[in-house]
PDB file of C-alpha atoms in Angstrom:
ATOM      1  CA  MET A   1     149.702   6.473-122.311  1.00  0.00           C
ATOM      2  CA  ARG A   2     147.918   4.499-124.960  1.00  0.00           C
ATOM      3  CA  ILE A   3     147.951   1.380-122.748  1.00  0.00           C
ATOM      4  CA  LEU A   4     146.387   3.342-119.941  1.00  0.00           C
ATOM      5  CA  GLU A   5     143.605   4.581-122.239  1.00  0.00           C
ATOM      6  CA  ASP A   6     142.951   1.022-123.503  1.00  0.00           C
ATOM      7  CA  ASN A   7     142.658  -0.292-119.926  1.00  0.00           C
ATOM      8  CA  MET A   8     140.231   2.486-119.008  1.00  0.00           C
ATOM      9  CA  HIS A   9     138.215   1.766-122.137  1.00  0.00           C
ATOM     10  CA  LYS A  10     138.069  -1.955-121.276  1.00  0.00           C
ATOM     11  CA  ARG A  11     136.992  -1.154-117.693  1.00  0.00           C
ATOM     12  CA  HIS A  12     134.299   1.145-118.987  1.00  0.00           C
ATOM     13  CA  ILE A  13     132.962  -1.552-121.316  1.00  0.00           C
ATOM     14  CA  THR A  14     133.156  -4.190-118.545  1.00  0.00           C
ATOM     15  CA  PHE A  15     131.282  -2.100-115.982  1.00  0.00           C
ATOM     16  CA  THR A  16     128.707  -1.058-118.563  1.00  0.00           C
ATOM     17  CA  SER A  17     128.127  -4.716-119.478  1.00  0.00           C
ATOM     18  CA  ILE A  18     127.787  -5.716-115.835  1.00  0.00           C
ATOM     19  CA  GLY A  19     125.331  -2.863-115.225  1.00  0.00           C
ATOM     20  CA  LEU A  20     123.229  -3.853-118.231  1.00  0.00           C
ATOM     21  CA  ALA A  21     123.246  -7.490-117.126  1.00  0.00           C
ATOM     22  CA  MET A  22     122.005  -6.502-113.660  1.00  0.00           C
ATOM     23  CA  LEU A  23     119.239  -4.341-115.135  1.00  0.00           C
ATOM     24  CA  ALA A  24     118.172  -7.130-117.487  1.00  0.00           C
ATOM     25  CA  THR A  25     118.082  -9.633-114.603  1.00  0.00           C
ATOM     26  CA  THR A  26     115.902  -7.289-112.569  1.00  0.00           C
ATOM     27  CA  ALA A  27     113.550  -6.730-115.502  1.00  0.00           C
ATOM     28  CA  ILE A  28     113.252 -10.452-116.135  1.00  0.00           C
ATOM     29  CA  ALA A  29     112.583 -11.125-112.453  1.00  0.00           C
ATOM     30  CA  GLN A  30     109.779  -8.559-112.431  1.00  0.00           C
ATOM     31  CA  THR A  31     108.051  -9.881-115.535  1.00  0.00           C
ATOM     32  CA  SER A  32     108.337 -13.615-115.027  1.00  0.00           C
ATOM     33  CA  ALA A  33     105.013 -15.298-114.327  1.00  0.00           C
ATOM     34  CA  PRO A  34     104.504 -17.077-111.027  1.00  0.00           C
ATOM     35  CA  THR A  35     104.773 -20.815-111.232  1.00  0.00           C
ATOM     36  CA  ALA A  36     101.614 -22.822-110.780  1.00  0.00           C
ATOM     37  CA  PRO A  37     101.469 -25.145-107.788  1.00  0.00           C
ATOM     38  CA  ALA A  38     101.962 -28.797-108.532  1.00  0.00           C
ATOM     39  CA  PRO A  39      98.649 -30.615-108.922  1.00  0.00           C
ATOM     40  CA  SER A  40      97.782 -32.686-105.901  1.00  0.00           C
ATOM     41  CA  SER A  41      96.609 -36.211-106.300  1.00  0.00           C
ATOM     42  CA  SER A  42      94.108 -36.035-103.439  1.00  0.00           C
ATOM     43  CA  ALA A  43      90.735 -34.316-103.623  1.00  0.00           C
ATOM     44  CA  PRO A  44      90.298 -31.168-101.548  1.00  0.00           C
ATOM     45  CA  THR A  45      88.894 -31.799 -98.113  1.00  0.00           C
ATOM     46  CA  ALA A  46      86.460 -29.713 -96.115  1.00  0.00           C
ATOM     47  CA  SER A  47      89.252 -28.418 -93.906  1.00  0.00           C
ATOM     48  CA  THR A  48      91.167 -26.930 -96.853  1.00  0.00           C
ATOM     49  CA  SER A  49      88.116 -25.173 -98.261  1.00  0.00           C
ATOM     50  CA  SER A  50      87.172 -23.702 -94.870  1.00  0.00           C
ATOM     51  CA  ALA A  51      90.721 -22.428 -94.323  1.00  0.00           C
ATOM     52  CA  LYS A  52      90.166 -19.836 -97.044  1.00  0.00           C
ATOM     53  CA  ALA A  53      90.961 -16.274 -96.025  1.00  0.00           C
ATOM     54  CA  PRO A  54      87.796 -14.299 -95.229  1.00  0.00           C
ATOM     55  CA  ASP A  55      86.710 -11.518 -97.563  1.00  0.00           C
ATOM     56  CA  GLN A  56      88.642  -8.439 -96.472  1.00  0.00           C
ATOM     57  CA  ASN A  57      86.184  -5.969 -98.026  1.00  0.00           C
ATOM     58  CA  LEU A  58      84.023  -5.236 -94.996  1.00  0.00           C
ATOM     59  CA  ALA A  59      81.777  -2.671 -96.677  1.00  0.00           C
ATOM     60  CA  GLY A  60      78.174  -3.816 -96.697  1.00  0.00           C
ATOM     61  CA  GLN A  61      78.745  -6.490 -94.064  1.00  0.00           C
ATOM     62  CA  GLY A  62      77.244  -4.538 -91.186  1.00  0.00           C
ATOM     63  CA  LYS A  63      80.631  -3.367 -89.917  1.00  0.00           C
ATOM     64  CA  TRP A  64      81.287   0.220 -88.822  1.00  0.00           C
ATOM     65  CA  ARG A  65      84.600   2.010 -88.550  1.00  0.00           C
ATOM     66  CA  ALA A  66      85.082   3.796 -85.217  1.00  0.00           C
ATOM     67  CA  SER A  67      87.031   6.579 -86.917  1.00  0.00           C
ATOM     68  CA  LYS A  68      84.036   7.247 -89.173  1.00  0.00           C
ATOM     69  CA  LEU A  69      81.561   7.044 -86.284  1.00  0.00           C
ATOM     70  CA  MET A  70      83.199  10.075 -84.693  1.00  0.00           C
ATOM     71  CA  GLY A  71      81.564  13.159 -86.116  1.00  0.00           C
ATOM     72  CA  VAL A  72      78.218  11.494 -86.874  1.00  0.00           C
ATOM     73  CA  ASP A  73      75.330  13.853 -86.073  1.00  0.00           C
ATOM     74  CA  ILE A  74      73.056  13.056 -83.129  1.00  0.00           C
ATOM     75  CA  TYR A  75      69.421  14.215 -83.119  1.00  0.00           C
ATOM     76  CA  GLY A  76      66.962  14.601 -80.256  1.00  0.00           C
ATOM     77  CA  PRO A  77      63.346  13.397 -80.085  1.00  0.00           C
ATOM     78  CA  ASP A  78      62.206  16.493 -82.018  1.00  0.00           C
ATOM     79  CA  ASP A  79      64.524  15.624 -84.970  1.00  0.00           C
ATOM     80  CA  LYS A  80      66.738  18.619 -84.219  1.00  0.00           C
ATOM     81  CA  LYS A  81      70.495  18.188 -84.078  1.00  0.00           C
ATOM     82  CA  VAL A  82      71.773  18.143 -80.496  1.00  0.00           C
ATOM     83  CA  GLY A  83      75.457  17.414 -81.154  1.00  0.00           C
ATOM     84  CA  ASP A  84      77.832  14.946 -82.751  1.00  0.00           C
ATOM     85  CA  ILE A  85      79.901  11.957 -81.676  1.00  0.00           C
ATOM     86  CA  THR A  86      83.278  12.983 -80.252  1.00  0.00           C
ATOM     87  CA  GLU A  87      84.510   9.712 -78.729  1.00  0.00           C
ATOM     88  CA  VAL A  88      83.728   6.006 -78.823  1.00  0.00           C
ATOM     89  CA  LEU A  89      84.327   4.271 -75.477  1.00  0.00           C
ATOM     90  CA  PHE A  90      84.665   0.502 -75.313  1.00  0.00           C
ATOM     91  CA  ASP A  91      85.638  -2.068 -72.703  1.00  0.00           C
ATOM     92  CA  LYS A  92      88.738  -4.235 -72.812  1.00  0.00           C
ATOM     93  CA  THR A  93      86.882  -6.978 -74.705  1.00  0.00           C
ATOM     94  CA  GLY A  94      86.126  -4.552 -77.541  1.00  0.00           C
ATOM     95  CA  LYS A  95      82.415  -4.032 -76.827  1.00  0.00           C
ATOM     96  CA  ILE A  96      81.302  -0.431 -77.327  1.00  0.00           C
ATOM     97  CA  GLU A  97      79.783   0.804 -74.079  1.00  0.00           C
ATOM     98  CA  MET A  98      79.296   4.532 -74.627  1.00  0.00           C
ATOM     99  CA  VAL A  99      79.665   7.339 -77.080  1.00  0.00           C
ATOM    100  CA  THR A 100      80.303  10.916 -76.084  1.00  0.00           C
ATOM    101  CA  VAL A 101      78.295  13.660 -77.716  1.00  0.00           C
ATOM    102  CA  GLY A 102      79.750  17.142 -78.011  1.00  0.00           C
ATOM    103  CA  VAL A 103      77.123  19.751 -77.157  1.00  0.00           C
ATOM    104  CA  GLY A 104      77.158  23.523 -77.042  1.00  0.00           C
ATOM    105  CA  GLY A 105      80.004  25.831 -77.862  1.00  0.00           C
ATOM    106  CA  PHE A 106      81.117  27.310 -81.123  1.00  0.00           C
ATOM    107  CA  LEU A 107      83.821  25.637 -83.203  1.00  0.00           C
ATOM    108  CA  GLY A 108      84.767  23.484 -80.237  1.00  0.00           C
ATOM    109  CA  ILE A 109      85.151  26.416 -77.821  1.00  0.00           C
ATOM    110  CA  GLY A 110      82.877  26.110 -74.815  1.00  0.00           C
ATOM    111  CA  ALA A 111      81.611  22.680 -75.872  1.00  0.00           C
ATOM    112  CA  LYS A 112      81.347  19.793 -73.456  1.00  0.00           C
ATOM    113  CA  ASP A 113      81.148  16.059 -73.964  1.00  0.00           C
ATOM    114  CA  VAL A 114      78.272  14.068 -72.468  1.00  0.00           C
ATOM    115  CA  ALA A 115      78.432  10.266 -72.262  1.00  0.00           C
ATOM    116  CA  ILE A 116      75.470   8.304 -73.611  1.00  0.00           C
ATOM    117  CA  PRO A 117      75.177   4.509 -73.378  1.00  0.00           C
ATOM    118  CA  PHE A 118      75.563   3.003 -76.850  1.00  0.00           C
ATOM    119  CA  GLU A 119      72.311   1.029 -76.485  1.00  0.00           C
ATOM    120  CA  GLN A 120      70.342   4.270 -76.003  1.00  0.00           C
ATOM    121  CA  VAL A 121      71.255   5.557 -79.448  1.00  0.00           C
ATOM    122  CA  THR A 122      69.035   4.539 -82.354  1.00  0.00           C
ATOM    123  CA  TRP A 123      71.209   4.462 -85.470  1.00  0.00           C
ATOM    124  CA  SER A 124      69.949   5.092 -88.986  1.00  0.00           C
ATOM    125  CA  ASP A 125      71.516   4.769 -92.413  1.00  0.00           C
ATOM    126  CA  GLN A 126      68.896   7.064 -93.942  1.00  0.00           C
ATOM    127  CA  PRO A 127      69.133  10.863 -93.642  1.00  0.00           C
ATOM    128  CA  ILE A 128      66.510  12.686 -91.604  1.00  0.00           C
ATOM    129  CA  ALA A 129      63.892  13.962 -94.023  1.00  0.00           C
ATOM    130  CA  ALA A 130      63.907  17.728 -94.274  1.00  0.00           C
ATOM    131  CA  ALA A 131      60.582  19.491 -94.122  1.00  0.00           C
ATOM    132  CA  ALA A 132      59.127  20.032 -97.573  1.00  0.00           C
ATOM    133  CA  PRO A 133      59.443  23.642 -98.728  1.00  0.00           C
ATOM    134  CA  ALA A 134      56.259  25.607 -99.167  1.00  0.00           C
ATOM    135  CA  PRO A 135      55.069  25.737-102.776  1.00  0.00           C
ATOM    136  CA  ALA A 136      55.979  28.900-104.629  1.00  0.00           C
ATOM    137  CA  PRO A 137      53.063  31.219-105.264  1.00  0.00           C
ATOM    138  CA  ALA A 138      51.731  31.212-108.788  1.00  0.00           C
ATOM    139  CA  PRO A 139      52.814  34.234-110.798  1.00  0.00           C
ATOM    140  CA  SER A 140      50.085  36.801-111.105  1.00  0.00           C
ATOM    141  CA  GLY A 141      49.623  38.630-114.289  1.00  0.00           C
ATOM    142  CA  GLY A 142      48.271  38.073-117.700  1.00  0.00           C
ATOM    143  CA  SER A 143      50.635  36.522-120.172  1.00  0.00           C
ATOM    144  CA  GLY A 144      52.787  34.172-118.121  1.00  0.00           C
ATOM    145  CA  ALA A 145      55.495  34.640-120.730  1.00  0.00           C
ATOM    146  CA  GLY A 146      58.659  32.774-119.955  1.00  0.00           C
ATOM    147  CA  THR A 147      57.045  30.531-117.364  1.00  0.00           C
ATOM    148  CA  SER A 148      56.027  27.588-119.462  1.00  0.00           C
ATOM    149  CA  GLY A 149      58.659  24.968-120.078  1.00  0.00           C
ATOM    150  CA  GLY A 150      61.656  27.158-119.319  1.00  0.00           C
ATOM    151  CA  GLY A 151      61.586  27.180-115.512  1.00  0.00           C
ATOM    152  CA  ILE A 152      63.691  25.160-113.146  1.00  0.00           C
ATOM    153  CA  ALA A 153      62.098  21.913-112.084  1.00  0.00           C
ATOM    154  CA  SER A 154      61.005  22.044-108.457  1.00  0.00           C
ATOM    155  CA  THR A 155      60.638  18.315-107.917  1.00  0.00           C
ATOM    156  CA  PRO A 156      63.660  16.647-106.332  1.00  0.00           C
ATOM    157  CA  THR A 157      65.488  14.179-108.495  1.00  0.00           C
ATOM    158  CA  ALA A 158      66.140  10.677-107.282  1.00  0.00           C
ATOM    159  CA  SER A 159      69.667  10.239-106.033  1.00  0.00           C
ATOM    160  CA  ALA A 160      71.834   7.475-107.364  1.00  0.00           C
ATOM    161  CA  PRO A 161      72.308   4.534-104.996  1.00  0.00           C
ATOM    162  CA  LYS A 162      75.379   4.946-102.805  1.00  0.00           C
ATOM    163  CA  ALA A 163      77.957   2.346-101.963  1.00  0.00           C
ATOM    164  CA  PRO A 164      77.420   0.903 -98.482  1.00  0.00           C
ATOM    165  CA  ALA A 165      78.885   3.267 -95.905  1.00  0.00           C
ATOM    166  CA  MET A 166      80.949   1.952 -93.045  1.00  0.00           C
ATOM    167  CA  TYR A 167      79.163   4.270 -90.618  1.00  0.00           C
ATOM    168  CA  PRO A 168      75.549   5.357 -89.978  1.00  0.00           C
ATOM    169  CA  ASP A 169      74.090   8.585 -91.323  1.00  0.00           C
ATOM    170  CA  HIS A 170      72.979   9.754 -87.876  1.00  0.00           C
ATOM    171  CA  GLY A 171      71.900   8.678 -84.418  1.00  0.00           C
ATOM    172  CA  LYS A 172      68.834   9.612 -82.441  1.00  0.00           C
ATOM    173  CA  ILE A 173      68.507   9.852 -78.665  1.00  0.00           C
ATOM    174  CA  SER A 174      65.628  10.575 -76.296  1.00  0.00           C
ATOM    175  CA  MET A 175      67.331  13.596 -74.692  1.00  0.00           C
ATOM    176  CA  THR A 176      66.819  17.164 -75.857  1.00  0.00           C
ATOM    177  CA  LYS A 177      69.604  19.687 -76.306  1.00  0.00           C
ATOM    178  CA  ASP A 178      68.627  21.375 -73.015  1.00  0.00           C
ATOM    179  CA  GLN A 179      68.825  18.053 -71.159  1.00  0.00           C
ATOM    180  CA  LEU A 180      72.280  17.417 -72.613  1.00  0.00           C
ATOM    181  CA  HIS A 181      73.431  20.893 -71.553  1.00  0.00           C
ATOM    182  CA  SER A 182      72.368  20.173 -67.965  1.00  0.00           C
ATOM    183  CA  ALA A 183      73.932  16.658 -67.953  1.00  0.00           C
ATOM    184  CA  PRO A 184      77.367  16.243 -66.356  1.00  0.00           C
ATOM    185  CA  ALA A 185      80.394  16.566 -68.622  1.00  0.00           C
ATOM    186  CA  VAL A 186      82.666  13.586 -69.194  1.00  0.00           C
ATOM    187  CA  THR A 187      86.040  13.696 -67.470  1.00  0.00           C
ATOM    188  CA  TYR A 188      88.927  11.362 -68.124  1.00  0.00           C
ATOM    189  CA  SER A 189      91.140  10.562 -65.169  1.00  0.00           C
ATOM    190  CA  GLY A 190      94.840  10.649 -65.881  1.00  0.00           C
ATOM    191  CA  SER A 191      94.588  12.613 -69.097  1.00  0.00           C
TER     192      SER A 191
END
């Protein structure tokens, strides 16, 4: 019985040692520094410097994401919202040909999509300026107690600059909401 216990004890120690060795090897492999490439004796040529991978951060490079374009508000000539982008339609070469604008309905019920050529939409990165609110009437009365220095400032504060968005703030078209309602709805064959 004692021999059996000794063999089990030796196996336990052996497997524990092997397990620790494997863990240590994995830890060393994860923390070892990458080796530097061997210095080349020739000077870099123009072809090696131009073969650099392009910058993959596309923000601020005039690129838009189609997934972010969907949902962008569309305004008519009177600066009133007429709908929002529901689809982006492009040809087989990748050129955007049309966008569909969802008009009418409530929460998507009763709405229809109207196709608008992409070139007919004027895109803007700046929000449409809201009409300035009318100034509050001056308080009437004698003392004016509590009105000097303790009120809420009515002047808008400057907003901090935003990071470049990968989609426009809004689009503007020459059609009114009524014209879009009377325009034919988009249908997709085979869907």
